[in-house]
């Protein structure tokens, strides 16, 4: 079994076995989204891959929206999680192929709905049509009698809706 | 009509790419800045959300482009250095994006003109021979679709609205339409990138842009004016008086506290 000299937090170095990519991937995948903490990066589909390059773990992360303000926080969180797990690591941003809401897992969609956010509908093309109506289902009562209050919500990825049936306001994670 | 050219006659491929990427980034940064001026002042809460959110998309796209330009240039400049520390003559955004906000009608029209042109641009740029541009395009094309929809709907509501909203919309068309030619001009650097299939050809985009704008204008009861004398100059660093005030605000913190970091 080959070994690598890994720097430890106290400034000295420790002789460790070659970094385990599977373990590193699990660590990175379980990092929570800072805005929606019940979702992991794996649920969102933004952790693209984790590789070993010259004994350094490299995690590739994709941005959701171009201007997502949480991106740097997410990258830092992945780095901190990997370092706390004992890895010598680096996080890189990858733009290609671009992330799409289609990569949110079924578990991710279930969690969004359970937390009052209507998940994005797959394969929607209505964003190219003026005055188009997207049918969004209320996460509280499952009615489709809902109305858009605001195209942009608390974050660029969400729109504000209200259910006409149960009167609850909720957010819709827009198709992207 | 070609833009005035002050660029040197010989450009390396690397210089052409960097100049072109910065040009596109400048459009996005300046327009994002103009939109951010509405934050806290929008006519209604939903637009106080929309306009800064659209601005955030634009600035995010600008960041990805500036970062790419800095990497290719490889002269030790960061995305922030390029965005904040140039003089007015070094910014190459088109004049349309630096026009003042004036009112909500002007703002929505300016955004609509720009968003439609960028939608056509990004759709084609997804097939760019440059992997980074293609990646940025793949993301931006989806964001700009929401901008086109949002602003297009407002053009119709305002144009086909009250006497006041229709008159403001007509004023906006008269004042902004002469600036739209510059969305489609090319220079030596840009032409090199078009020939290398890094970015799409502007002439093809201009025709489609007109075809997409026309039905929205028709439904809004607006007429596309004839422009005998297009307003140009931004691409060669010759900006309007309003740009000076914009830069003062944009650059203040970086200039007052050089090297400051969050």
mmCIF file with all atom_site columns, N, CA, C and O in Angstrom, chain A residues 126-148:
data_model
loop_
_atom_site.group_PDB
_atom_site.id
_atom_site.type_symbol
_atom_site.label_atom_id
_atom_site.label_alt_id
_atom_site.label_comp_id
_atom_site.label_asym_id
_atom_site.label_entity_id
_atom_site.label_seq_id
_atom_site.pdbx_PDB_ins_code
_atom_site.Cartn_x
_atom_site.Cartn_y
_atom_site.Cartn_z
_atom_site.occupancy
_atom_site.B_iso_or_equiv
_atom_site.pdbx_formal_charge
_atom_site.auth_seq_id
_atom_site.auth_comp_id
_atom_site.auth_asym_id
_atom_site.auth_atom_id
_atom_site.pdbx_PDB_model_num
ATOM 1  N N  . UNK A 1 126 ? -41.553 26.848 -21.063 1.00 0.00 ? 126 UNK A N  1
ATOM 2  C CA . UNK A 1 126 ? -42.430 28.022 -21.046 1.00 0.00 ? 126 UNK A CA 1
ATOM 3  C C  . UNK A 1 126 ? -41.662 29.315 -20.818 1.00 0.00 ? 126 UNK A C  1
ATOM 4  O O  . UNK A 1 126 ? -42.196 30.387 -21.068 1.00 0.00 ? 126 UNK A O  1
ATOM 5  N N  . UNK A 1 127 ? -40.397 29.225 -20.360 1.00 0.00 ? 127 UNK A N  1
ATOM 6  C CA . UNK A 1 127 ? -39.699 30.474 -20.098 1.00 0.00 ? 127 UNK A CA 1
ATOM 7  C C  . UNK A 1 127 ? -39.423 31.253 -21.382 1.00 0.00 ? 127 UNK A C  1
ATOM 8  O O  . UNK A 1 127 ? -39.078 32.421 -21.337 1.00 0.00 ? 127 UNK A O  1
ATOM 9  N N  . UNK A 1 128 ? -39.616 30.610 -22.539 1.00 0.00 ? 128 UNK A N  1
ATOM 10 C CA . UNK A 1 128 ? -39.427 31.315 -23.799 1.00 0.00 ? 128 UNK A CA 1
ATOM 11 C C  . UNK A 1 128 ? -40.708 31.952 -24.329 1.00 0.00 ? 128 UNK A C  1
ATOM 12 O O  . UNK A 1 128 ? -40.706 32.582 -25.364 1.00 0.00 ? 128 UNK A O  1
ATOM 13 N N  . UNK A 1 129 ? -41.808 31.777 -23.614 1.00 0.00 ? 129 UNK A N  1
ATOM 14 C CA . UNK A 1 129 ? -43.080 32.300 -24.090 1.00 0.00 ? 129 UNK A CA 1
ATOM 15 C C  . UNK A 1 129 ? -43.545 33.444 -23.207 1.00 0.00 ? 129 UNK A C  1
ATOM 16 O O  . UNK A 1 129 ? -43.599 33.289 -21.989 1.00 0.00 ? 129 UNK A O  1
ATOM 17 N N  . UNK A 1 130 ? -43.902 34.588 -23.839 1.00 0.00 ? 130 UNK A N  1
ATOM 18 C CA . UNK A 1 130 ? -44.413 35.701 -23.050 1.00 0.00 ? 130 UNK A CA 1
ATOM 19 C C  . UNK A 1 130 ? -45.790 35.328 -22.505 1.00 0.00 ? 130 UNK A C  1
ATOM 20 O O  . UNK A 1 130 ? -46.585 34.697 -23.194 1.00 0.00 ? 130 UNK A O  1
ATOM 21 N N  . UNK A 1 131 ? -46.071 35.743 -21.275 1.00 0.00 ? 131 UNK A N  1
ATOM 22 C CA . UNK A 1 131 ? -47.358 35.502 -20.613 1.00 0.00 ? 131 UNK A CA 1
ATOM 23 C C  . UNK A 1 131 ? -47.712 34.012 -20.548 1.00 0.00 ? 131 UNK A C  1
ATOM 24 O O  . UNK A 1 131 ? -48.880 33.655 -20.537 1.00 0.00 ? 131 UNK A O  1
ATOM 25 N N  . UNK A 1 132 ? -46.686 33.154 -20.477 1.00 0.00 ? 132 UNK A N  1
ATOM 26 C CA . UNK A 1 132 ? -46.966 31.713 -20.368 1.00 0.00 ? 132 UNK A CA 1
ATOM 27 C C  . UNK A 1 132 ? -47.424 31.381 -18.956 1.00 0.00 ? 132 UNK A C  1
ATOM 28 O O  . UNK A 1 132 ? -47.046 32.058 -18.013 1.00 0.00 ? 132 UNK A O  1
ATOM 29 N N  . UNK A 1 133 ? -48.216 30.356 -18.834 1.00 0.00 ? 133 UNK A N  1
ATOM 30 C CA . UNK A 1 133 ? -48.657 29.930 -17.500 1.00 0.00 ? 133 UNK A CA 1
ATOM 31 C C  . UNK A 1 133 ? -48.027 28.590 -17.146 1.00 0.00 ? 133 UNK A C  1
ATOM 32 O O  . UNK A 1 133 ? -48.262 27.603 -17.828 1.00 0.00 ? 133 UNK A O  1
ATOM 33 N N  . UNK A 1 134 ? -47.226 28.579 -16.091 1.00 0.00 ? 134 UNK A N  1
ATOM 34 C CA . UNK A 1 134 ? -46.684 27.312 -15.589 1.00 0.00 ? 134 UNK A CA 1
ATOM 35 C C  . UNK A 1 134 ? -47.633 26.834 -14.520 1.00 0.00 ? 134 UNK A C  1
ATOM 36 O O  . UNK A 1 134 ? -48.022 27.605 -13.649 1.00 0.00 ? 134 UNK A O  1
ATOM 37 N N  . UNK A 1 135 ? -48.025 25.550 -14.561 1.00 0.00 ? 135 UNK A N  1
ATOM 38 C CA . UNK A 1 135 ? -48.884 25.035 -13.492 1.00 0.00 ? 135 UNK A CA 1
ATOM 39 C C  . UNK A 1 135 ? -47.975 24.522 -12.380 1.00 0.00 ? 135 UNK A C  1
ATOM 40 O O  . UNK A 1 135 ? -47.207 23.588 -12.575 1.00 0.00 ? 135 UNK A O  1
ATOM 41 N N  . UNK A 1 136 ? -48.065 25.165 -11.224 1.00 0.00 ? 136 UNK A N  1
ATOM 42 C CA . UNK A 1 136 ? -47.222 24.775 -10.088 1.00 0.00 ? 136 UNK A CA 1
ATOM 43 C C  . UNK A 1 136 ? -48.116 24.243 -8.974  1.00 0.00 ? 136 UNK A C  1
ATOM 44 O O  . UNK A 1 136 ? -49.121 24.857 -8.628  1.00 0.00 ? 136 UNK A O  1
ATOM 45 N N  . UNK A 1 137 ? -47.724 23.098 -8.443  1.00 0.00 ? 137 UNK A N  1
ATOM 46 C CA . UNK A 1 137 ? -48.553 22.437 -7.427  1.00 0.00 ? 137 UNK A CA 1
ATOM 47 C C  . UNK A 1 137 ? -48.161 22.903 -6.031  1.00 0.00 ? 137 UNK A C  1
ATOM 48 O O  . UNK A 1 137 ? -46.979 22.960 -5.689  1.00 0.00 ? 137 UNK A O  1
ATOM 49 N N  . UNK A 1 138 ? -49.153 23.227 -5.189  1.00 0.00 ? 138 UNK A N  1
ATOM 50 C CA . UNK A 1 138 ? -48.904 23.716 -3.836  1.00 0.00 ? 138 UNK A CA 1
ATOM 51 C C  . UNK A 1 138 ? -48.255 22.627 -2.984  1.00 0.00 ? 138 UNK A C  1
ATOM 52 O O  . UNK A 1 138 ? -48.791 21.529 -2.870  1.00 0.00 ? 138 UNK A O  1
ATOM 53 N N  . UNK A 1 139 ? -47.080 22.915 -2.357  1.00 0.00 ? 139 UNK A N  1
ATOM 54 C CA . UNK A 1 139 ? -46.431 21.890 -1.528  1.00 0.00 ? 139 UNK A CA 1
ATOM 55 C C  . UNK A 1 139 ? -47.208 21.585 -0.251  1.00 0.00 ? 139 UNK A C  1
ATOM 56 O O  . UNK A 1 139 ? -47.023 20.541 0.352   1.00 0.00 ? 139 UNK A O  1
ATOM 57 N N  . UNK A 1 140 ? -48.094 22.496 0.155   1.00 0.00 ? 140 UNK A N  1
ATOM 58 C CA . UNK A 1 140 ? -48.834 22.263 1.403   1.00 0.00 ? 140 UNK A CA 1
ATOM 59 C C  . UNK A 1 140 ? -50.069 21.387 1.174   1.00 0.00 ? 140 UNK A C  1
ATOM 60 O O  . UNK A 1 140 ? -50.275 20.409 1.889   1.00 0.00 ? 140 UNK A O  1
ATOM 61 N N  . UNK A 1 141 ? -50.914 21.744 0.177   1.00 0.00 ? 141 UNK A N  1
ATOM 62 C CA . UNK A 1 141 ? -52.180 21.016 0.004   1.00 0.00 ? 141 UNK A CA 1
ATOM 63 C C  . UNK A 1 141 ? -52.298 20.301 -1.334  1.00 0.00 ? 141 UNK A C  1
ATOM 64 O O  . UNK A 1 141 ? -53.331 19.706 -1.623  1.00 0.00 ? 141 UNK A O  1
ATOM 65 N N  . UNK A 1 142 ? -51.261 20.371 -2.185  1.00 0.00 ? 142 UNK A N  1
ATOM 66 C CA . UNK A 1 142 ? -51.219 19.695 -3.494  1.00 0.00 ? 142 UNK A CA 1
ATOM 67 C C  . UNK A 1 142 ? -52.225 20.198 -4.514  1.00 0.00 ? 142 UNK A C  1
ATOM 68 O O  . UNK A 1 142 ? -52.450 19.546 -5.533  1.00 0.00 ? 142 UNK A O  1
ATOM 69 N N  . UNK A 1 143 ? -52.835 21.327 -4.300  1.00 0.00 ? 143 UNK A N  1
ATOM 70 C CA . UNK A 1 143 ? -53.742 21.888 -5.296  1.00 0.00 ? 143 UNK A CA 1
ATOM 71 C C  . UNK A 1 143 ? -52.940 22.505 -6.434  1.00 0.00 ? 143 UNK A C  1
ATOM 72 O O  . UNK A 1 143 ? -51.831 22.996 -6.230  1.00 0.00 ? 143 UNK A O  1
ATOM 73 N N  . UNK A 1 144 ? -53.537 22.488 -7.673  1.00 0.00 ? 144 UNK A N  1
ATOM 74 C CA . UNK A 1 144 ? -52.841 23.171 -8.766  1.00 0.00 ? 144 UNK A CA 1
ATOM 75 C C  . UNK A 1 144 ? -53.472 24.540 -9.030  1.00 0.00 ? 144 UNK A C  1
ATOM 76 O O  . UNK A 1 144 ? -53.185 25.195 -10.010 1.00 0.00 ? 144 UNK A O  1
ATOM 77 N N  . UNK A 1 145 ? -54.324 24.973 -8.121  1.00 0.00 ? 145 UNK A N  1
ATOM 78 C CA . UNK A 1 145 ? -54.952 26.286 -8.224  1.00 0.00 ? 145 UNK A CA 1
ATOM 79 C C  . UNK A 1 145 ? -54.059 27.301 -7.512  1.00 0.00 ? 145 UNK A C  1
ATOM 80 O O  . UNK A 1 145 ? -54.347 27.772 -6.418  1.00 0.00 ? 145 UNK A O  1
ATOM 81 N N  . UNK A 1 146 ? -52.914 27.590 -8.169  1.00 0.00 ? 146 UNK A N  1
ATOM 82 C CA . UNK A 1 146 ? -51.928 28.476 -7.555  1.00 0.00 ? 146 UNK A CA 1
ATOM 83 C C  . UNK A 1 146 ? -51.658 29.645 -8.489  1.00 0.00 ? 146 UNK A C  1
ATOM 84 O O  . UNK A 1 146 ? -51.899 29.558 -9.697  1.00 0.00 ? 146 UNK A O  1
ATOM 85 N N  . UNK A 1 147 ? -51.163 30.748 -7.944  1.00 0.00 ? 147 UNK A N  1
ATOM 86 C CA . UNK A 1 147 ? -50.889 31.944 -8.753  1.00 0.00 ? 147 UNK A CA 1
ATOM 87 C C  . UNK A 1 147 ? -49.510 32.496 -8.441  1.00 0.00 ? 147 UNK A C  1
ATOM 88 O O  . UNK A 1 147 ? -49.061 32.468 -7.289  1.00 0.00 ? 147 UNK A O  1
ATOM 89 N N  . UNK A 1 148 ? -48.852 32.993 -9.496  1.00 0.00 ? 148 UNK A N  1
ATOM 90 C CA . UNK A 1 148 ? -47.527 33.585 -9.309  1.00 0.00 ? 148 UNK A CA 1
ATOM 91 C C  . UNK A 1 148 ? -47.679 35.002 -8.761  1.00 0.00 ? 148 UNK A C  1
ATOM 92 O O  . UNK A 1 148 ? -48.408 35.811 -9.313  1.00 0.00 ? 148 UNK A O  1
#
